[in-house]
XYZ file of C-alpha atoms in Angstrom:
546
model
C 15.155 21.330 67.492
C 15.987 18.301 69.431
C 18.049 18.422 72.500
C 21.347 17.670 72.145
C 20.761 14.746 75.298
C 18.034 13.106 73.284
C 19.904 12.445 70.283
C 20.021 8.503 69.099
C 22.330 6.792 66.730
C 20.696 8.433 63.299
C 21.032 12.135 64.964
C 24.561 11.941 65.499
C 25.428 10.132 62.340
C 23.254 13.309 60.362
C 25.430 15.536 62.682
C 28.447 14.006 61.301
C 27.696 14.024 57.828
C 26.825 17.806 57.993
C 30.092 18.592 59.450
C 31.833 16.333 56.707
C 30.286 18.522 54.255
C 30.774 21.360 55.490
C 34.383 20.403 55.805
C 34.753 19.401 52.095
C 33.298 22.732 50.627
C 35.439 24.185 52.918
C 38.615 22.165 50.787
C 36.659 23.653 47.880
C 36.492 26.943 48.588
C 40.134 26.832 49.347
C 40.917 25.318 46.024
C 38.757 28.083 44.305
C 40.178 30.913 46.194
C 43.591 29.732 44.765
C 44.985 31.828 41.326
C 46.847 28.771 39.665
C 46.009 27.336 37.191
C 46.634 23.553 38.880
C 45.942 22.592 42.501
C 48.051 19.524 43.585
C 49.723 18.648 40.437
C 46.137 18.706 38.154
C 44.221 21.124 36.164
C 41.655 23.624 38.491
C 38.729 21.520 35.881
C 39.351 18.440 37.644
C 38.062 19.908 40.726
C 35.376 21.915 39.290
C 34.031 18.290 37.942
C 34.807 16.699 41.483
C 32.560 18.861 42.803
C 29.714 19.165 39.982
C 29.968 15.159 40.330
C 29.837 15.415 43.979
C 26.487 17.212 44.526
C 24.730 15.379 41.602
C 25.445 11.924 43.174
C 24.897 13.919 45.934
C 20.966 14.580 44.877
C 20.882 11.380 42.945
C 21.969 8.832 45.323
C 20.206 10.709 48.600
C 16.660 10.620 46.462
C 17.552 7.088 45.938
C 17.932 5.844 49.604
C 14.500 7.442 49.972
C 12.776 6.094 46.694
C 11.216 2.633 48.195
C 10.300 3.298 51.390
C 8.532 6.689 49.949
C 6.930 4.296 47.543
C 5.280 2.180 50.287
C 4.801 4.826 53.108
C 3.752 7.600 51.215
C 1.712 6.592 47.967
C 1.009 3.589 49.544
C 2.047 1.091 47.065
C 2.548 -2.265 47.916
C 5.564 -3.957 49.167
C 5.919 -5.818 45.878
C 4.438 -2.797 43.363
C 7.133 -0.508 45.186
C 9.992 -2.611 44.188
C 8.820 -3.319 40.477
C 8.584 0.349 39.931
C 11.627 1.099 42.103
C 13.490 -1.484 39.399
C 11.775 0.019 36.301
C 13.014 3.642 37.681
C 16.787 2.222 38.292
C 17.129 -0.262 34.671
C 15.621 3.380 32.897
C 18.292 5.184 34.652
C 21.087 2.857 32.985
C 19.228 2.901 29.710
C 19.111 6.510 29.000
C 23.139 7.171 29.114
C 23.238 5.413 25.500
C 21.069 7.803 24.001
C 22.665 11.240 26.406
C 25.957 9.991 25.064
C 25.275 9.230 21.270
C 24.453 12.533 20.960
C 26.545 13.785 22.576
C 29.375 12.286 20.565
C 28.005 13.403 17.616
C 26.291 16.531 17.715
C 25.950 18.113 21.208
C 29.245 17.525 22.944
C 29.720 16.822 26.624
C 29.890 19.832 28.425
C 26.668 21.182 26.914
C 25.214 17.548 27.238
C 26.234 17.773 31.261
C 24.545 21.153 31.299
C 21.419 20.623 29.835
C 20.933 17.018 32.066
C 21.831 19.207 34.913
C 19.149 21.687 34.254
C 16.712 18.478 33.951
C 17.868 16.750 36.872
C 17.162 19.816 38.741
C 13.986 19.860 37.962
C 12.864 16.133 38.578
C 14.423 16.860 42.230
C 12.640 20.070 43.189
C 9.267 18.231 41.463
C 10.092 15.654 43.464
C 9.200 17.772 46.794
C 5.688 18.477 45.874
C 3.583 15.689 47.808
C 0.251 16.443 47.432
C -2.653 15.027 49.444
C -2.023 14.361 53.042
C -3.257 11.960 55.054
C -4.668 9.686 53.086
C -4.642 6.134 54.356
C -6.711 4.359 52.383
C -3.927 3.545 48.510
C -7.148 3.817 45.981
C -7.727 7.361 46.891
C -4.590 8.087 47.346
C -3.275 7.063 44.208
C -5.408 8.630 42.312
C -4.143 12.015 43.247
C -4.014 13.924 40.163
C -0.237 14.771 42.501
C 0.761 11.447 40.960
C 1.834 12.681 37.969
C 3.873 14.792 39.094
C 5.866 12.094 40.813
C 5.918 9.905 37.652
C 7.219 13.748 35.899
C 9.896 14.003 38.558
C 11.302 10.363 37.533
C 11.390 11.240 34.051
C 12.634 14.287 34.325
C 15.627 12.247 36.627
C 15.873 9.403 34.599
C 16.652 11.695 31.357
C 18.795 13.854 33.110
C 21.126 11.109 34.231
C 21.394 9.448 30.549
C 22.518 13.501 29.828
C 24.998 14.015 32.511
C 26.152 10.513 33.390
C 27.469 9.479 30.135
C 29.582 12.307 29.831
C 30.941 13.960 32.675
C 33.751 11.318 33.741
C 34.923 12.104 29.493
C 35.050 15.795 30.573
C 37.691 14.702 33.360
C 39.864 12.212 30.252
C 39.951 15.249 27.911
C 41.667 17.672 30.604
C 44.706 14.982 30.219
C 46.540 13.894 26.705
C 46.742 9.967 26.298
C 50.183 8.983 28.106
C 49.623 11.689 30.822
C 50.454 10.145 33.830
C 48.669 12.055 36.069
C 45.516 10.401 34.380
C 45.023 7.377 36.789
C 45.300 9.888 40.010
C 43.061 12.144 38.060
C 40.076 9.488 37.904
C 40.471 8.011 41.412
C 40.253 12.055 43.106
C 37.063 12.430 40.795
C 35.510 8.735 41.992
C 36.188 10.038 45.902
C 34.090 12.862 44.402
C 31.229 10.334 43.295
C 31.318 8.225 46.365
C 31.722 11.262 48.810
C 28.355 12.540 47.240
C 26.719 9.186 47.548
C 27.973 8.734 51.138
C 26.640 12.064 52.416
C 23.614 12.514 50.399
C 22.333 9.238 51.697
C 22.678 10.213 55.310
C 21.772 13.398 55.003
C 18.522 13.546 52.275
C 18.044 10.423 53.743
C 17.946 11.955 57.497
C 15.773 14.779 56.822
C 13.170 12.971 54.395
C 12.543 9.627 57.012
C 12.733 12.563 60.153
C 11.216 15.590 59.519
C 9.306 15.383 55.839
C 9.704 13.328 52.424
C 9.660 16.753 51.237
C 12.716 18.086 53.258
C 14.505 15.166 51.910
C 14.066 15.656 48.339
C 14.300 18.983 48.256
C 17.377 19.341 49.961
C 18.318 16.542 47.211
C 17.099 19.561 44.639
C 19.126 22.002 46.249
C 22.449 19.902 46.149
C 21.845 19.510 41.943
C 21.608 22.975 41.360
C 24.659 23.633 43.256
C 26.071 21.358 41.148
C 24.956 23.212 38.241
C 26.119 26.225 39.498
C 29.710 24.996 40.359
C 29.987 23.527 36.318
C 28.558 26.571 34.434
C 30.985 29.167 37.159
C 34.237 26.542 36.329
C 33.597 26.521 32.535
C 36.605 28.635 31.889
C 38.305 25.948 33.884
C 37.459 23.141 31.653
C 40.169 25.076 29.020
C 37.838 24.100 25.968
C 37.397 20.348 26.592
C 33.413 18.689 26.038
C 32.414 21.217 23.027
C 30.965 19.750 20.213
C 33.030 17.805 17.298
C 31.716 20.474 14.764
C 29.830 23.786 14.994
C 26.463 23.355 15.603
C 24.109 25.437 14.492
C 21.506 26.814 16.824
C 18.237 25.221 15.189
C 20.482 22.062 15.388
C 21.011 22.391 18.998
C 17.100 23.424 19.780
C 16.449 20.350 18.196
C 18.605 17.821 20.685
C 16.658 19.837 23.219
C 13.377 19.134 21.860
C 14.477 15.487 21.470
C 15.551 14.977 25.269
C 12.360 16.711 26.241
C 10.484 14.332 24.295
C 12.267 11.063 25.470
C 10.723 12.791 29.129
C 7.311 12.193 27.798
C 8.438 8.620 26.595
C 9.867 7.694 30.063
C 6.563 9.144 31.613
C 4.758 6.449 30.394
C 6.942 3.635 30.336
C 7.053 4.109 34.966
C 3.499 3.795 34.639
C 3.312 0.234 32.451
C 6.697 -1.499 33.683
C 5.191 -4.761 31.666
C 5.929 -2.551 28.328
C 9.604 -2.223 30.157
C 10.119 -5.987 30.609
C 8.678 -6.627 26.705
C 11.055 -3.592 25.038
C 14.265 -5.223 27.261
C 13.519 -8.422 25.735
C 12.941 -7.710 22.010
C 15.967 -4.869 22.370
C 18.280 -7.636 24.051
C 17.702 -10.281 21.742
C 18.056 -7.575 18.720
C 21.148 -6.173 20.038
C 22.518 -10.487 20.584
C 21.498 -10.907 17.010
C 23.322 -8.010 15.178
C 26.825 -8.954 17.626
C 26.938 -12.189 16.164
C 25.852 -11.003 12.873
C 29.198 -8.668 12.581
C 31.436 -11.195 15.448
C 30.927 -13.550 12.035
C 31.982 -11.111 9.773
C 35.401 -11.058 11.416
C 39.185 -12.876 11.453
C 39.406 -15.702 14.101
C 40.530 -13.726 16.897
C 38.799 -10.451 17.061
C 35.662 -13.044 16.675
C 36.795 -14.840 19.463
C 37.272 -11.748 21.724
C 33.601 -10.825 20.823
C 31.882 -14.578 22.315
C 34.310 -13.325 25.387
C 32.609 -10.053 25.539
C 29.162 -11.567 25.432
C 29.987 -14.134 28.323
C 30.500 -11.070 30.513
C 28.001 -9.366 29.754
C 25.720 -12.273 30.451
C 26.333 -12.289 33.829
C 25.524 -8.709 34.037
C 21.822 -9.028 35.210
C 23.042 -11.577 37.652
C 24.486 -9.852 39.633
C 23.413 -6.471 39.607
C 19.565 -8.374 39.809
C 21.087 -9.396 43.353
C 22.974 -6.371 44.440
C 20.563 -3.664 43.826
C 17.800 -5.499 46.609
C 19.704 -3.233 48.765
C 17.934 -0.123 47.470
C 14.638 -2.429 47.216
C 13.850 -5.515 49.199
C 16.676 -5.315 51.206
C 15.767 -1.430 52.191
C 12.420 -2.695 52.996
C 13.540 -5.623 54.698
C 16.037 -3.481 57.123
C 13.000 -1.221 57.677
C 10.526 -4.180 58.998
C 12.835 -6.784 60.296
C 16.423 -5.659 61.811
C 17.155 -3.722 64.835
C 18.418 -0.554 63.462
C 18.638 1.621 67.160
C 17.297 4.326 65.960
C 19.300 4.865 62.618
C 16.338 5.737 59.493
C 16.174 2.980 57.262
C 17.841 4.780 54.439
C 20.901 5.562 56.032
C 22.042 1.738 55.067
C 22.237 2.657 52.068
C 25.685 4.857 52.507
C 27.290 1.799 53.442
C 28.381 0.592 49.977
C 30.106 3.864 48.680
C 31.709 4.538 52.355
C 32.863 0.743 51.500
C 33.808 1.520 47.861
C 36.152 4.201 49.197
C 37.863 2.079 51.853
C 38.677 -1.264 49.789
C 38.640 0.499 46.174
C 42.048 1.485 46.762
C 43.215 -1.531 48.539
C 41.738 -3.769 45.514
C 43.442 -1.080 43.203
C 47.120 -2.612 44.875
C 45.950 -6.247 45.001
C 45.968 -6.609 41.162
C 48.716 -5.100 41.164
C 50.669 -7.231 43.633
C 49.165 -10.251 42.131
C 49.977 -9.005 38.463
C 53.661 -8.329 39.049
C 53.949 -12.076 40.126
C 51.715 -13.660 37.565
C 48.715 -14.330 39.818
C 45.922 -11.853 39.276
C 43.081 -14.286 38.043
C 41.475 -12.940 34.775
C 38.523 -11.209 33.818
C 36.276 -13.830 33.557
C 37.562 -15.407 37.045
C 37.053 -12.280 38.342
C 33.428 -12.425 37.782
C 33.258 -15.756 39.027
C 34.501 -14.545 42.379
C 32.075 -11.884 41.883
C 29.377 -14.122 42.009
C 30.805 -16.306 44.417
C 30.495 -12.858 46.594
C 27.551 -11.480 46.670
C 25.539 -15.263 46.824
C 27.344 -15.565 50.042
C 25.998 -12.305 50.899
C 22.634 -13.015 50.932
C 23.609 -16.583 52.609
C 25.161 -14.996 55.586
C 22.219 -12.365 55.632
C 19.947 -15.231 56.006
C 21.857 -17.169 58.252
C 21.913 -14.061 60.560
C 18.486 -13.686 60.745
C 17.946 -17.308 62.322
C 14.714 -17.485 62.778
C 11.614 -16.711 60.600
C 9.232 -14.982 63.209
C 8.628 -11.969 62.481
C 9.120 -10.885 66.256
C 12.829 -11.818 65.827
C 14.777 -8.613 64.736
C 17.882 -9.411 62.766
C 21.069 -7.724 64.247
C 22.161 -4.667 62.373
C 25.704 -6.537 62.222
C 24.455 -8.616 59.904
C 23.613 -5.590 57.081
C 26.601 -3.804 57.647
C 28.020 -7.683 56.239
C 25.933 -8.335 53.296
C 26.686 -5.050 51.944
C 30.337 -5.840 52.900
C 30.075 -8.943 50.948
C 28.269 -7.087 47.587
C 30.802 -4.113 47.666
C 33.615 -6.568 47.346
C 31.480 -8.331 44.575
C 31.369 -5.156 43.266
C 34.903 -4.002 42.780
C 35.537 -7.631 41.157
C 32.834 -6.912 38.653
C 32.403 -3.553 37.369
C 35.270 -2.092 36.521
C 37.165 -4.986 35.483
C 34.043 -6.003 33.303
C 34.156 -1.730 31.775
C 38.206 -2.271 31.480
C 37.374 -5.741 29.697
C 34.737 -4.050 27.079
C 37.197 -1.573 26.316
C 40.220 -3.504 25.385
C 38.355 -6.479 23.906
C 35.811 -4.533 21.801
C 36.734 -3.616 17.921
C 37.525 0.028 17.167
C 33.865 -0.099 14.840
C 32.124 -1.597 17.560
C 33.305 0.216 20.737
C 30.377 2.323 21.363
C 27.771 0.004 20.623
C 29.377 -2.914 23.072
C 29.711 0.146 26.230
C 25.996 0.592 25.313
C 25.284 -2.958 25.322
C 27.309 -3.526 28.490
C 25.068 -0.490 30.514
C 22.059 -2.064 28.701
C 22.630 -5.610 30.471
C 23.249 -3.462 33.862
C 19.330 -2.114 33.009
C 18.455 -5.412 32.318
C 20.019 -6.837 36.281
C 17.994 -3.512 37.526
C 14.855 -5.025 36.373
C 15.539 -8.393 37.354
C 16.475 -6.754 40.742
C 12.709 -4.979 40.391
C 10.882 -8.761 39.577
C 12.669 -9.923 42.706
C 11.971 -7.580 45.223
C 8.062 -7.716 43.979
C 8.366 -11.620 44.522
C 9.127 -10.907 48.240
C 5.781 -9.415 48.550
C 3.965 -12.318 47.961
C 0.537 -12.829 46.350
C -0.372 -10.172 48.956
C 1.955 -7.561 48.320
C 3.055 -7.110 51.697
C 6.539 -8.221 52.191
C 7.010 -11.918 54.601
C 10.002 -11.902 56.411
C 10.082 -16.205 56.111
C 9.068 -15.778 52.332
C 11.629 -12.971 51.512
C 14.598 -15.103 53.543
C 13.877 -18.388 51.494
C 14.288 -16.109 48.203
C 16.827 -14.722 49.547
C 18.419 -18.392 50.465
C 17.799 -19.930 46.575
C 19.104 -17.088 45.011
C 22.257 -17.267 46.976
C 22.603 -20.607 46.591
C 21.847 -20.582 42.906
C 24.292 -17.352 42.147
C 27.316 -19.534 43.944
C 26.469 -22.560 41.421
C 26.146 -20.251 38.428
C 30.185 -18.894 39.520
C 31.097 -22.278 40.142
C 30.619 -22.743 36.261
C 31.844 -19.147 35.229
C 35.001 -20.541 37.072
C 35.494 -23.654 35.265
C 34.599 -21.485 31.872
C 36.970 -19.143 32.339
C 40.269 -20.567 31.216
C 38.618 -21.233 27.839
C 37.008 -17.606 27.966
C 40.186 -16.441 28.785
C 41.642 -18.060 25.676
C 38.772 -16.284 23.578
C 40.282 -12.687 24.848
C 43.461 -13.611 22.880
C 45.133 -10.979 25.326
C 48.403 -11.109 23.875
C 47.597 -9.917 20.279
C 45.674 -7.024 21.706
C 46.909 -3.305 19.993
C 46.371 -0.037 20.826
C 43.843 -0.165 18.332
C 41.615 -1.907 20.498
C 41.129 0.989 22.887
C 39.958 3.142 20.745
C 40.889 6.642 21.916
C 41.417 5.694 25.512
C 38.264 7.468 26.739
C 37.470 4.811 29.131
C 35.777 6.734 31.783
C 35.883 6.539 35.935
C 33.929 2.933 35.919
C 36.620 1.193 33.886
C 39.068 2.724 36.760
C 37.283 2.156 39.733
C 39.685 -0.736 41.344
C 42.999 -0.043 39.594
C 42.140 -1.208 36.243
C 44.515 1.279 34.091
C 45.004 -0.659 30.908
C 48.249 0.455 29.615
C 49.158 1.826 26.504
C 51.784 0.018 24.623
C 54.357 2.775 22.387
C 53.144 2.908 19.020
């Protein structure tokens, strides 16, 4: 172990995310020693899902950080291969939620849906430790490692695991409350600290161990943190009181069956890592399918709810804008940190805990700003919202490059000027997201409601492949990222995200007018399942008296 005297800037910041762990499974085990059936005013569930949430963003978002640069230092990809595979792995991961939560819905329910994507999750993480050959310098030999496979079976097995347990968990914490509950809006911000604590320290400290002492150290500790996850939901069932069984008994052969088809969609996902050309070809026919059968029933409809449908496919338009830009910082911008900025010391992937430490410091303050502006008439809408958006995380990548001021390769950027692109993007963020979740919720007919939420996560896939095209254009016809070539992307696609909000801006009073937002009913919420995203920055959608 290291001397304490020789510690730099990424020792002390694992040192402090180990003691902030240990310090909120110490809160935990004081909540669990407890014999009521509430702690602070909510149900003991809540908790058990805060911290089943916890480790699994925990494992998710700490294998994450490390993804790329294992890509690229390890198998020995190429700068631009790393990041079209790293953006294949990430749109598959917002793809598969539509099918975990379909059946769900119908047949399996959510608790045993969060179980069994556990148990898979799991398992891609603790696959995910096996390395295989050692040493190898020269990327022919040591891609074809029969070990390979294995990596490309510990995606799946990741990617299907998340489409299980993502979809469903944040429904769990909605059931444990009725409707007009009011504890419901504190309910879903204590479970998103949950989500964002999880990120936060499983980047630093997966992150830590896999870039210090072994990739394998890294990921597995990422392993460990699911199946502690696991543990904590199948121990707190009883605490759950019920919630996230299936709408009808199901019988066993019935259940088997789901089982056999998740396993299979494994298989599936297996392949499609492997040929991310196949990826870019399915998105495109599946996008222009889904555009065609929205307009085909948007048609079929009275003026208004028509109306609210064009609205709901401007958003999601702008989807793989801006999520094409924001997730470089788990590709390119990873990559670029780790060649070109003076980090003192800190691993590469540490960066990456930057956003959800950010989400948890300006969520809430966003969370009062609509509110201030609402109660005197000036919170901009939806569509404005996402022009700001834009506006956002353009500049972002604008400041980045101004920062950088020179292209020679000698010239480190200063670290200041990550900690402000990401500062930029997070903001972007909590514009974006949940407002656009909120937006798909109220504005989406009662028949339709589960099809636009799948569309909505489909168009986030689609901006995580875009993201994946980008990164690989920063490598070049070589492969090997440029820092001059990856700052002039960087430049044009700032420049051309700001002109693209420039016209969502002077769109959105006339989008606006399409969301006809005082004729909306109850009836357009469906069942007010909504989910943490829609509630990530405040946006609580009342519910009128019936």
């Amino acid at each position: 172990m290291k001397d304490i005297a020789q510690w730099n800037e990424g020792d002390w910041l694992a040192a402090i995310g180990g003691v902030m762990l240990f310090a909120v499974l110490g809160i935990g085990g004081a909540i669990a020693s407890r014999r009521s059936e509430e702690f602070a005013g909510h149900p003991r569930g809540l908790y058990v899902l805060f911290y089943a949430e916890m480790w699994e963003r925990f494992s998710y978002y700490g294998m994450r950080a490390l993804l790329i640069l294992y890509l690229t230092k390890f198998w020995l990809f190429s700068d631009g291969k790393s990041n079209l595979i790293y953006g294949a792995y990430t749109s598959l991961v917002y793809i598969t939620p539509v099918l975990g939560g379909y059946l769900a819905d119908r047949w399996l329910g959510q608790r045993k849906a969060v179980l069994f994507g556990g148990i898979v999750l799991a398992l891609g993480h603790l696959f995910m430790a096996y390395e295989g050959l050692q040493g190898v310098t020269d990327p022919a030999v040591k891609q074809a490692d029969p070990a390979i496979n294995v990596f490309w079976l510990a995606l799946s097995l990741i990617i299907v695991g998340s489409g299980f347990l993502k979809a469903n968990i944040s429904v769990i914490v909605g059931q444990l409350y009725g409707l007009r509950d009011t504890r419901r809006d504190a309910a879903y911000t204590i479970f998103y600290m949950g989500v964002n604590t999880g990120a936060a320290l499983g980047t630093i400290l997966v992150g830590y161990l896999g870039e210090t002492i072994g990739w394998s150290w890294g990921f597995g500790l990422a392993g460990i943190g699911m199946v502690l996850g696991l543990i904590i939901f199948v121990i707190g069932k009883p605490a759950l009181r019920g919630r996230g069984e299936p709408p009808a008994p199901l019988p066993r052969k019935g259940e088997l069956a789901l089982y056999v088809i998740g396993a299979g969609s494994v298989a599936v996902i297996w392949l499609l890592l492997q040929y991310q050309d196949v990826i870019r070809n399915l998105l495109i026919v599946s996008g222009v399918a889904m555009l065609v059968y929205t307009l085909y029933e948007a048609f079929k409809l009275p003026k208004e709810p028509r109306e609210r449908i064009f609205a709901i496919l401007f958003l999601i338009a702008l989807n793989p804008v801006f999520w094409g830009l924001f997730e470089q910082a788990g590709g390119s911008l990873s990559l670029y940190t780790d060649k070109f900025v003076d980090r003192g010391g800190v691993p590469t992937s540490l960066f990456q805990s930057i956003n959800p430490i950010y989400i948890v410091l300006f969520g809430p303050v966003f969370a009062g700003l609509w509110q201030w502006l609402g109660k005197r008439g000036w919170e901009p809408s939806a569509p404005a919202k996402f022009g700001y958006a834009l506006i956002q995380v353009g500049l972002g990548f604008l400041v980045f490059v101004w920062g950088a001021g020179t292209d020679s390769p000698a010239a480190m950027t200063p670290v200041i000027f990550v900690f402000l692109i990401y500062l930029l993007h997070t903001t972007g963020e909590l514009c974006l997201s949940p407002v656009g979740l909120s937006a798909m919720t109220r504005l989406a007919p009662l028949h339709l409601g589960s099809f636009i939420m799948g569309a909505w996560f489909y168009m986030t896939a689609v901006g995580n492949f875009v993201a994946g095209k980008i990164g690989e254009a920063t490598g070049g016809a070589s492969g090997t990222m440029n820092k001059d070539l990856t700052l002039t992307i960087y430049s044009w696609i700032g420049w051309i995200t700001i002109g693209v909000a420039v016209i969502v801006l002077a769109l959105s009073p006339l989008v606006k007018r399409w969301m006809h937002l005082d004729t909306l009913e109850d009836g357009n919420l469906g069942d007010a399942q909504i989910g943490l995203e829609a509630r990530e920055a405040g946006m609580h959608p009342e519910l009128k008296p019936g």
